[in-house]
Amino acid sequence: MAQNAYQYSTAAEALPLAQPKTRIKYKAARWTRKERLMVAFVSAVIMILMVGVVFSSMQTNAARSNAANMQTETETTRETNDALRSDIQNKTSKQNLDEVAKKYNMTLSDSNVRNINQ
């Protein structure tokens, strides 16, 4: 019976004690001159690209702002021109010319008027 009890021992008792593992510390590898130059070159390219993106963004915003200002100025000029055309139409109308002629005691003689549109 003692022999059978030995065969059925628990798993924890059956495993031998594990040795504590020691960590091996490695020294960091030194960078070669080529690797340092490559890192510097890539860093410089990334910096140039970042500055380029910011610069182009600023230029785009400036162009957009300039376009909006020009659009506003164009609309203002168009409205002013429309108002002036309307004023010209009112002042050159037959009714207004008759009123101005009456105000200054002028008369219109139909025999002296020629129609140049025909």
mmCIF file of N, CA and C in Angstrom:
data_model
loop_
_atom_site.group_PDB
_atom_site.id
_atom_site.type_symbol
_atom_site.label_atom_id
_atom_site.label_comp_id
_atom_site.label_asym_id
_atom_site.label_seq_id
_atom_site.Cartn_x
_atom_site.Cartn_y
_atom_site.Cartn_z
ATOM 1 N N MET A 1 0.795 -1.171 0.000
ATOM 2 C CA MET A 1 0.000 0.000 0.000
ATOM 3 C C MET A 1 0.852 1.255 0.000
ATOM 4 N N ALA A 2 1.899 1.233 0.649
ATOM 5 C CA ALA A 2 2.766 2.396 0.692
ATOM 6 C C ALA A 2 3.303 2.681 -0.689
ATOM 7 N N GLN A 3 3.484 1.629 -1.421
ATOM 8 C CA GLN A 3 3.987 1.827 -2.773
ATOM 9 C C GLN A 3 2.941 2.498 -3.651
ATOM 10 N N ASN A 4 1.683 2.128 -3.494
ATOM 11 C CA ASN A 4 0.613 2.744 -4.283
ATOM 12 C C ASN A 4 0.430 4.206 -3.908
ATOM 13 N N ALA A 5 0.576 4.573 -2.688
ATOM 14 C CA ALA A 5 0.441 5.949 -2.241
ATOM 15 C C ALA A 5 1.538 6.801 -2.865
ATOM 16 N N TYR A 6 2.706 6.231 -3.040
ATOM 17 C CA TYR A 6 3.801 6.978 -3.649
ATOM 18 C C TYR A 6 3.497 7.286 -5.108
ATOM 19 N N GLN A 7 2.869 6.379 -5.796
ATOM 20 C CA GLN A 7 2.567 6.563 -7.206
ATOM 21 C C GLN A 7 1.479 7.603 -7.408
ATOM 22 N N TYR A 8 0.606 7.773 -6.460
ATOM 23 C CA TYR A 8 -0.490 8.724 -6.611
ATOM 24 C C TYR A 8 -0.218 10.058 -5.902
ATOM 25 N N SER A 9 0.969 10.480 -5.812
ATOM 26 C CA SER A 9 1.273 11.747 -5.152
ATOM 27 C C SER A 9 0.790 12.915 -6.018
ATOM 28 N N THR A 10 0.572 14.052 -5.413
ATOM 29 C CA THR A 10 0.035 15.201 -6.135
ATOM 30 C C THR A 10 1.064 15.740 -7.111
ATOM 31 N N ALA A 11 0.602 16.498 -8.047
ATOM 32 C CA ALA A 11 1.467 17.024 -9.098
ATOM 33 C C ALA A 11 2.473 18.004 -8.532
ATOM 34 N N ALA A 12 2.082 18.760 -7.512
ATOM 35 C CA ALA A 12 2.985 19.742 -6.934
ATOM 36 C C ALA A 12 4.164 19.049 -6.270
ATOM 37 N N GLU A 13 3.929 17.912 -5.694
ATOM 38 C CA GLU A 13 5.006 17.197 -5.037
ATOM 39 C C GLU A 13 5.898 16.509 -6.044
ATOM 40 N N ALA A 14 5.333 16.151 -7.198
ATOM 41 C CA ALA A 14 6.086 15.400 -8.182
ATOM 42 C C ALA A 14 7.073 16.272 -8.952
ATOM 43 N N LEU A 15 6.772 17.578 -9.127
ATOM 44 C CA LEU A 15 7.665 18.445 -9.896
ATOM 45 C C LEU A 15 8.873 18.832 -9.063
ATOM 46 N N PRO A 16 10.019 18.827 -9.646
ATOM 47 C CA PRO A 16 11.188 19.274 -8.898
ATOM 48 C C PRO A 16 11.130 20.793 -8.742
ATOM 49 N N LEU A 17 11.788 21.311 -7.745
ATOM 50 C CA LEU A 17 11.786 22.754 -7.517
ATOM 51 C C LEU A 17 12.507 23.450 -8.667
ATOM 52 N N ALA A 18 11.854 24.502 -9.213
ATOM 53 C CA ALA A 18 12.448 25.213 -10.353
ATOM 54 C C ALA A 18 13.484 26.197 -9.834
ATOM 55 N N GLN A 19 14.556 26.326 -10.568
ATOM 56 C CA GLN A 19 15.595 27.268 -10.224
ATOM 57 C C GLN A 19 15.121 28.671 -10.598
ATOM 58 N N PRO A 20 15.357 29.680 -9.778
ATOM 59 C CA PRO A 20 14.955 31.042 -10.160
ATOM 60 C C PRO A 20 15.748 31.491 -11.384
ATOM 61 N N LYS A 21 15.030 32.074 -12.345
ATOM 62 C CA LYS A 21 15.678 32.485 -13.593
ATOM 63 C C LYS A 21 16.345 33.837 -13.373
ATOM 64 N N THR A 22 17.502 33.979 -13.873
ATOM 65 C CA THR A 22 18.198 35.258 -13.786
ATOM 66 C C THR A 22 18.124 35.925 -15.148
ATOM 67 N N ARG A 23 17.897 37.215 -15.124
ATOM 68 C CA ARG A 23 17.805 37.961 -16.385
ATOM 69 C C ARG A 23 19.203 38.366 -16.799
ATOM 70 N N ILE A 24 19.446 38.178 -18.044
ATOM 71 C CA ILE A 24 20.740 38.569 -18.576
ATOM 72 C C ILE A 24 20.590 39.963 -19.151
ATOM 73 N N LYS A 25 21.402 40.883 -18.689
ATOM 74 C CA LYS A 25 21.343 42.255 -19.170
ATOM 75 C C LYS A 25 22.312 42.409 -20.326
ATOM 76 N N TYR A 26 21.758 42.909 -21.429
ATOM 77 C CA TYR A 26 22.583 43.134 -22.607
ATOM 78 C C TYR A 26 22.860 44.616 -22.740
ATOM 79 N N LYS A 27 23.985 44.957 -23.255
ATOM 80 C CA LYS A 27 24.302 46.352 -23.523
ATOM 81 C C LYS A 27 23.648 46.756 -24.834
ATOM 82 N N ALA A 28 23.198 48.004 -24.893
ATOM 83 C CA ALA A 28 22.601 48.498 -26.137
ATOM 84 C C ALA A 28 23.692 48.588 -27.200
ATOM 85 N N ALA A 29 23.323 48.219 -28.381
ATOM 86 C CA ALA A 29 24.284 48.266 -29.488
ATOM 87 C C ALA A 29 24.561 49.709 -29.864
ATOM 88 N N ARG A 30 25.772 50.023 -30.197
ATOM 89 C CA ARG A 30 26.131 51.377 -30.618
ATOM 90 C C ARG A 30 25.666 51.594 -32.045
ATOM 91 N N TRP A 31 25.195 52.788 -32.278
ATOM 92 C CA TRP A 31 24.765 53.125 -33.631
ATOM 93 C C TRP A 31 25.989 53.438 -34.464
ATOM 94 N N THR A 32 25.922 52.982 -35.682
ATOM 95 C CA THR A 32 27.032 53.286 -36.583
ATOM 96 C C THR A 32 26.842 54.682 -37.151
ATOM 97 N N ARG A 33 27.863 55.200 -37.767
ATOM 98 C CA ARG A 33 27.800 56.537 -38.373
ATOM 99 C C ARG A 33 26.722 56.576 -39.454
ATOM 100 N N LYS A 34 26.616 55.517 -40.205
ATOM 101 C CA LYS A 34 25.608 55.443 -41.280
ATOM 102 C C LYS A 34 24.197 55.508 -40.698
ATOM 103 N N GLU A 35 23.952 54.806 -39.605
ATOM 104 C CA GLU A 35 22.636 54.822 -38.975
ATOM 105 C C GLU A 35 22.304 56.206 -38.419
ATOM 106 N N ARG A 36 23.290 56.858 -37.789
ATOM 107 C CA ARG A 36 23.047 58.200 -37.271
ATOM 108 C C ARG A 36 22.745 59.188 -38.385
ATOM 109 N N LEU A 37 23.482 59.089 -39.488
ATOM 110 C CA LEU A 37 23.225 59.971 -40.634
ATOM 111 C C LEU A 37 21.843 59.713 -41.221
ATOM 112 N N MET A 38 21.447 58.454 -41.281
ATOM 113 C CA MET A 38 20.136 58.117 -41.825
ATOM 114 C C MET A 38 19.022 58.662 -40.919
ATOM 115 N N VAL A 39 19.172 58.560 -39.613
ATOM 116 C CA VAL A 39 18.176 59.090 -38.686
ATOM 117 C C VAL A 39 18.112 60.601 -38.800
ATOM 118 N N ALA A 40 19.267 61.250 -38.896
ATOM 119 C CA ALA A 40 19.284 62.710 -39.047
ATOM 120 C C ALA A 40 18.620 63.133 -40.351
ATOM 121 N N PHE A 41 18.896 62.418 -41.425
ATOM 122 C CA PHE A 41 18.297 62.746 -42.724
ATOM 123 C C PHE A 41 16.785 62.572 -42.686
ATOM 124 N N VAL A 42 16.307 61.475 -42.139
ATOM 125 C CA VAL A 42 14.857 61.228 -42.059
ATOM 126 C C VAL A 42 14.199 62.276 -41.175
ATOM 127 N N SER A 43 14.840 62.630 -40.062
ATOM 128 C CA SER A 43 14.285 63.670 -39.185
ATOM 129 C C SER A 43 14.199 65.007 -39.899
ATOM 130 N N ALA A 44 15.234 65.348 -40.664
ATOM 131 C CA ALA A 44 15.222 66.614 -41.409
ATOM 132 C C ALA A 44 14.119 66.613 -42.461
ATOM 133 N N VAL A 45 13.936 65.502 -43.157
ATOM 134 C CA VAL A 45 12.879 65.415 -44.175
ATOM 135 C C VAL A 45 11.507 65.567 -43.520
ATOM 136 N N ILE A 46 11.304 64.926 -42.374
ATOM 137 C CA ILE A 46 10.014 65.022 -41.680
ATOM 138 C C ILE A 46 9.764 66.452 -41.222
ATOM 139 N N MET A 47 10.791 67.115 -40.703
ATOM 140 C CA MET A 47 10.642 68.514 -40.276
ATOM 141 C C MET A 47 10.295 69.413 -41.459
ATOM 142 N N ILE A 48 10.966 69.210 -42.588
ATOM 143 C CA ILE A 48 10.678 70.012 -43.779
ATOM 144 C C ILE A 48 9.239 69.777 -44.241
ATOM 145 N N LEU A 49 8.800 68.543 -44.217
ATOM 146 C CA LEU A 49 7.426 68.242 -44.619
ATOM 147 C C LEU A 49 6.419 68.876 -43.671
ATOM 148 N N MET A 50 6.698 68.863 -42.364
ATOM 149 C CA MET A 50 5.771 69.476 -41.405
ATOM 150 C C MET A 50 5.689 70.984 -41.629
ATOM 151 N N VAL A 51 6.837 71.623 -41.844
ATOM 152 C CA VAL A 51 6.832 73.064 -42.116
ATOM 153 C C VAL A 51 6.106 73.349 -43.418
ATOM 154 N N GLY A 52 6.318 72.503 -44.417
ATOM 155 C CA GLY A 52 5.624 72.678 -45.701
ATOM 156 C C GLY A 52 4.122 72.563 -45.570
ATOM 157 N N VAL A 53 3.652 71.633 -44.772
ATOM 158 C CA VAL A 53 2.211 71.468 -44.579
ATOM 159 C C VAL A 53 1.620 72.697 -43.894
ATOM 160 N N VAL A 54 2.310 73.199 -42.872
ATOM 161 C CA VAL A 54 1.815 74.393 -42.175
ATOM 162 C C VAL A 54 1.827 75.595 -43.104
ATOM 163 N N PHE A 55 2.901 75.750 -43.879
ATOM 164 C CA PHE A 55 3.008 76.879 -44.803
ATOM 165 C C PHE A 55 1.912 76.825 -45.870
ATOM 166 N N SER A 56 1.710 75.644 -46.451
ATOM 167 C CA SER A 56 0.680 75.540 -47.491
ATOM 168 C C SER A 56 -0.717 75.755 -46.904
ATOM 169 N N SER A 57 -0.937 75.327 -45.675
ATOM 170 C CA SER A 57 -2.225 75.564 -45.023
ATOM 171 C C SER A 57 -2.452 77.058 -44.829
ATOM 172 N N MET A 58 -1.414 77.772 -44.415
ATOM 173 C CA MET A 58 -1.539 79.215 -44.228
ATOM 174 C C MET A 58 -1.787 79.911 -45.568
ATOM 175 N N GLN A 59 -1.106 79.483 -46.611
ATOM 176 C CA GLN A 59 -1.305 80.084 -47.927
ATOM 177 C C GLN A 59 -2.716 79.816 -48.441
ATOM 178 N N THR A 60 -3.215 78.620 -48.198
ATOM 179 C CA THR A 60 -4.577 78.286 -48.626
ATOM 180 C C THR A 60 -5.598 79.150 -47.901
ATOM 181 N N ASN A 61 -5.416 79.326 -46.602
ATOM 182 C CA ASN A 61 -6.341 80.173 -45.843
ATOM 183 C C ASN A 61 -6.272 81.620 -46.310
ATOM 184 N N ALA A 62 -5.071 82.111 -46.607
ATOM 185 C CA ALA A 62 -4.927 83.482 -47.097
ATOM 186 C C ALA A 62 -5.605 83.642 -48.456
ATOM 187 N N ALA A 63 -5.435 82.662 -49.337
ATOM 188 C CA ALA A 63 -6.070 82.733 -50.654
ATOM 189 C C ALA A 63 -7.591 82.678 -50.535
ATOM 190 N N ARG A 64 -8.079 81.836 -49.637
ATOM 191 C CA ARG A 64 -9.526 81.731 -49.435
ATOM 192 C C ARG A 64 -10.089 83.048 -48.892
ATOM 193 N N SER A 65 -9.373 83.666 -47.968
ATOM 194 C CA SER A 65 -9.802 84.942 -47.404
ATOM 195 C C SER A 65 -9.779 86.032 -48.472
ATOM 196 N N ASN A 66 -8.728 86.044 -49.288
ATOM 197 C CA ASN A 66 -8.623 87.021 -50.368
ATOM 198 C C ASN A 66 -9.750 86.838 -51.382
ATOM 199 N N ALA A 67 -10.073 85.599 -51.702
ATOM 200 C CA ALA A 67 -11.167 85.333 -52.643
ATOM 201 C C ALA A 67 -12.508 85.807 -52.074
ATOM 202 N N ALA A 68 -12.713 85.600 -50.784
ATOM 203 C CA ALA A 68 -13.961 86.054 -50.159
ATOM 204 C C ALA A 68 -14.050 87.581 -50.182
ATOM 205 N N ASN A 69 -12.925 88.258 -49.914
ATOM 206 C CA ASN A 69 -12.922 89.726 -49.965
ATOM 207 C C ASN A 69 -13.204 90.232 -51.380
ATOM 208 N N MET A 70 -12.602 89.589 -52.370
ATOM 209 C CA MET A 70 -12.835 89.996 -53.760
ATOM 210 C C MET A 70 -14.293 89.747 -54.156
ATOM 211 N N GLN A 71 -14.870 88.656 -53.691
ATOM 212 C CA GLN A 71 -16.272 88.361 -53.985
ATOM 213 C C GLN A 71 -17.184 89.423 -53.380
ATOM 214 N N THR A 72 -16.892 89.826 -52.147
ATOM 215 C CA THR A 72 -17.681 90.869 -51.485
ATOM 216 C C THR A 72 -17.554 92.188 -52.232
ATOM 217 N N GLU A 73 -16.335 92.512 -52.643
ATOM 218 C CA GLU A 73 -16.107 93.756 -53.386
ATOM 219 C C GLU A 73 -16.822 93.730 -54.737
ATOM 220 N N THR A 74 -16.806 92.577 -55.394
ATOM 221 C CA THR A 74 -17.493 92.438 -56.678
ATOM 222 C C THR A 74 -18.994 92.616 -56.514
ATOM 223 N N GLU A 75 -19.554 91.998 -55.472
ATOM 224 C CA GLU A 75 -20.987 92.134 -55.225
ATOM 225 C C GLU A 75 -21.364 93.583 -54.929
ATOM 226 N N THR A 76 -20.533 94.279 -54.150
ATOM 227 C CA THR A 76 -20.803 95.673 -53.828
ATOM 228 C C THR A 76 -20.772 96.530 -55.093
ATOM 229 N N THR A 77 -19.764 96.296 -55.935
ATOM 230 C CA THR A 77 -19.655 97.051 -57.192
ATOM 231 C C THR A 77 -20.835 96.747 -58.109
ATOM 232 N N ARG A 78 -21.253 95.498 -58.174
ATOM 233 C CA ARG A 78 -22.387 95.114 -59.015
ATOM 234 C C ARG A 78 -23.666 95.813 -58.537
ATOM 235 N N GLU A 79 -23.874 95.852 -57.216
ATOM 236 C CA GLU A 79 -25.065 96.524 -56.681
ATOM 237 C C GLU A 79 -25.028 98.022 -56.972
ATOM 238 N N THR A 80 -23.838 98.622 -56.834
ATOM 239 C CA THR A 80 -23.699 100.049 -57.137
ATOM 240 C C THR A 80 -23.986 100.317 -58.614
ATOM 241 N N ASN A 81 -23.462 99.466 -59.491
ATOM 242 C CA ASN A 81 -23.706 99.631 -60.931
ATOM 243 C C ASN A 81 -25.193 99.481 -61.271
ATOM 244 N N ASP A 82 -25.843 98.523 -60.646
ATOM 245 C CA ASP A 82 -27.281 98.344 -60.890
ATOM 246 C C ASP A 82 -28.069 99.575 -60.438
ATOM 247 N N ALA A 83 -27.685 100.127 -59.281
ATOM 248 C CA ALA A 83 -28.364 101.325 -58.787
ATOM 249 C C ALA A 83 -28.135 102.499 -59.736
ATOM 250 N N LEU A 84 -26.916 102.633 -60.247
ATOM 251 C CA LEU A 84 -26.623 103.725 -61.185
ATOM 252 C C LEU A 84 -27.361 103.544 -62.510
ATOM 253 N N ARG A 85 -27.458 102.314 -63.014
ATOM 254 C CA ARG A 85 -28.211 102.055 -64.247
ATOM 255 C C ARG A 85 -29.686 102.420 -64.058
ATOM 256 N N SER A 86 -30.218 102.040 -62.902
ATOM 257 C CA SER A 86 -31.607 102.369 -62.615
ATOM 258 C C SER A 86 -31.804 103.886 -62.561
ATOM 259 N N ASP A 87 -30.861 104.582 -61.942
ATOM 260 C CA ASP A 87 -30.932 106.043 -61.867
ATOM 261 C C ASP A 87 -30.846 106.670 -63.255
ATOM 262 N N ILE A 88 -29.981 106.138 -64.097
ATOM 263 C CA ILE A 88 -29.859 106.647 -65.480
ATOM 264 C C ILE A 88 -31.154 106.421 -66.243
ATOM 265 N N GLN A 89 -31.753 105.239 -66.088
ATOM 266 C CA GLN A 89 -33.020 104.949 -66.771
ATOM 267 C C GLN A 89 -34.118 105.914 -66.325
ATOM 268 N N ASN A 90 -34.153 106.192 -65.022
ATOM 269 C CA ASN A 90 -35.173 107.122 -64.517
ATOM 270 C C ASN A 90 -34.952 108.536 -65.041
ATOM 271 N N LYS A 91 -33.690 108.963 -65.079
ATOM 272 C CA LYS A 91 -33.418 110.338 -65.495
ATOM 273 C C LYS A 91 -33.551 110.543 -67.007
ATOM 274 N N THR A 92 -33.372 109.490 -67.789
ATOM 275 C CA THR A 92 -33.500 109.641 -69.244
ATOM 276 C C THR A 92 -34.876 109.232 -69.762
ATOM 277 N N SER A 93 -35.797 108.949 -68.863
ATOM 278 C CA SER A 93 -37.140 108.579 -69.315
ATOM 279 C C SER A 93 -37.850 109.810 -69.903
ATOM 280 N N LYS A 94 -38.795 109.565 -70.772
ATOM 281 C CA LYS A 94 -39.558 110.638 -71.449
ATOM 282 C C LYS A 94 -40.287 111.499 -70.429
ATOM 283 N N GLN A 95 -40.837 110.860 -69.422
ATOM 284 C CA GLN A 95 -41.601 111.597 -68.407
ATOM 285 C C GLN A 95 -40.689 112.558 -67.645
ATOM 286 N N ASN A 96 -39.501 112.109 -67.245
ATOM 287 C CA ASN A 96 -38.579 112.973 -66.510
ATOM 288 C C ASN A 96 -38.078 114.113 -67.402
ATOM 289 N N LEU A 97 -37.797 113.819 -68.671
ATOM 290 C CA LEU A 97 -37.342 114.881 -69.577
ATOM 291 C C LEU A 97 -38.420 115.948 -69.750
ATOM 292 N N ASP A 98 -39.681 115.503 -69.835
ATOM 293 C CA ASP A 98 -40.779 116.472 -69.952
ATOM 294 C C ASP A 98 -40.890 117.328 -68.692
ATOM 295 N N GLU A 99 -40.714 116.717 -67.500
ATOM 296 C CA GLU A 99 -40.781 117.482 -66.255
ATOM 297 C C GLU A 99 -39.662 118.510 -66.159
ATOM 298 N N VAL A 100 -38.453 118.113 -66.557
ATOM 299 C CA VAL A 100 -37.311 119.036 -66.511
ATOM 300 C C VAL A 100 -37.518 120.168 -67.516
ATOM 301 N N ALA A 101 -38.033 119.857 -68.699
ATOM 302 C CA ALA A 101 -38.281 120.882 -69.708
ATOM 303 C C ALA A 101 -39.341 121.864 -69.214
ATOM 304 N N LYS A 102 -40.370 121.359 -68.570
ATOM 305 C CA LYS A 102 -41.422 122.226 -68.045
ATOM 306 C C LYS A 102 -40.873 123.132 -66.942
ATOM 307 N N LYS A 103 -39.970 122.571 -66.088
ATOM 308 C CA LYS A 103 -39.390 123.323 -64.987
ATOM 309 C C LYS A 103 -38.579 124.520 -65.494
ATOM 310 N N TYR A 104 -37.882 124.349 -66.609
ATOM 311 C CA TYR A 104 -37.046 125.416 -67.155
ATOM 312 C C TYR A 104 -37.712 126.141 -68.330
ATOM 313 N N ASN A 105 -39.016 126.014 -68.444
ATOM 314 C CA ASN A 105 -39.801 126.678 -69.488
ATOM 315 C C ASN A 105 -39.287 126.357 -70.888
ATOM 316 N N MET A 106 -39.071 125.125 -71.153
ATOM 317 C CA MET A 106 -38.630 124.685 -72.476
ATOM 318 C C MET A 106 -39.785 123.939 -73.126
ATOM 319 N N THR A 107 -39.777 123.937 -74.442
ATOM 320 C CA THR A 107 -40.820 123.211 -75.168
ATOM 321 C C THR A 107 -40.168 122.245 -76.125
ATOM 322 N N LEU A 108 -40.907 121.228 -76.461
ATOM 323 C CA LEU A 108 -40.409 120.212 -77.373
ATOM 324 C C LEU A 108 -41.143 120.357 -78.693
ATOM 325 N N SER A 109 -40.385 120.605 -79.718
ATOM 326 C CA SER A 109 -40.966 120.736 -81.045
ATOM 327 C C SER A 109 -40.747 119.420 -81.780
ATOM 328 N N ASP A 110 -41.861 118.735 -82.102
ATOM 329 C CA ASP A 110 -41.748 117.441 -82.767
ATOM 330 C C ASP A 110 -41.187 117.547 -84.174
ATOM 331 N N SER A 111 -41.261 118.696 -84.787
ATOM 332 C CA SER A 111 -40.743 118.833 -86.142
ATOM 333 C C SER A 111 -39.213 118.851 -86.152
ATOM 334 N N ASN A 112 -38.603 119.185 -85.032
ATOM 335 C CA ASN A 112 -37.125 119.230 -84.962
ATOM 336 C C ASN A 112 -36.516 117.928 -84.429
ATOM 337 N N VAL A 113 -37.353 116.957 -84.083
ATOM 338 C CA VAL A 113 -36.864 115.718 -83.489
ATOM 339 C C VAL A 113 -36.779 114.638 -84.542
ATOM 340 N N ARG A 114 -35.664 113.980 -84.597
ATOM 341 C CA ARG A 114 -35.502 112.843 -85.518
ATOM 342 C C ARG A 114 -35.252 111.575 -84.698
ATOM 343 N N ASN A 115 -35.796 110.525 -85.146
ATOM 344 C CA ASN A 115 -35.599 109.236 -84.498
ATOM 345 C C ASN A 115 -34.400 108.565 -85.168
ATOM 346 N N ILE A 116 -33.319 108.378 -84.431
ATOM 347 C CA ILE A 116 -32.122 107.815 -85.051
ATOM 348 C C ILE A 116 -32.075 106.305 -84.932
ATOM 349 N N ASN A 117 -33.009 105.701 -84.220
ATOM 350 C CA ASN A 117 -33.023 104.252 -84.059
ATOM 351 C C ASN A 117 -33.591 103.542 -85.282
ATOM 352 N N GLN A 118 -34.235 104.258 -86.157
ATOM 353 C CA GLN A 118 -34.863 103.577 -87.303
ATOM 354 C C GLN A 118 -34.026 103.664 -88.534
#
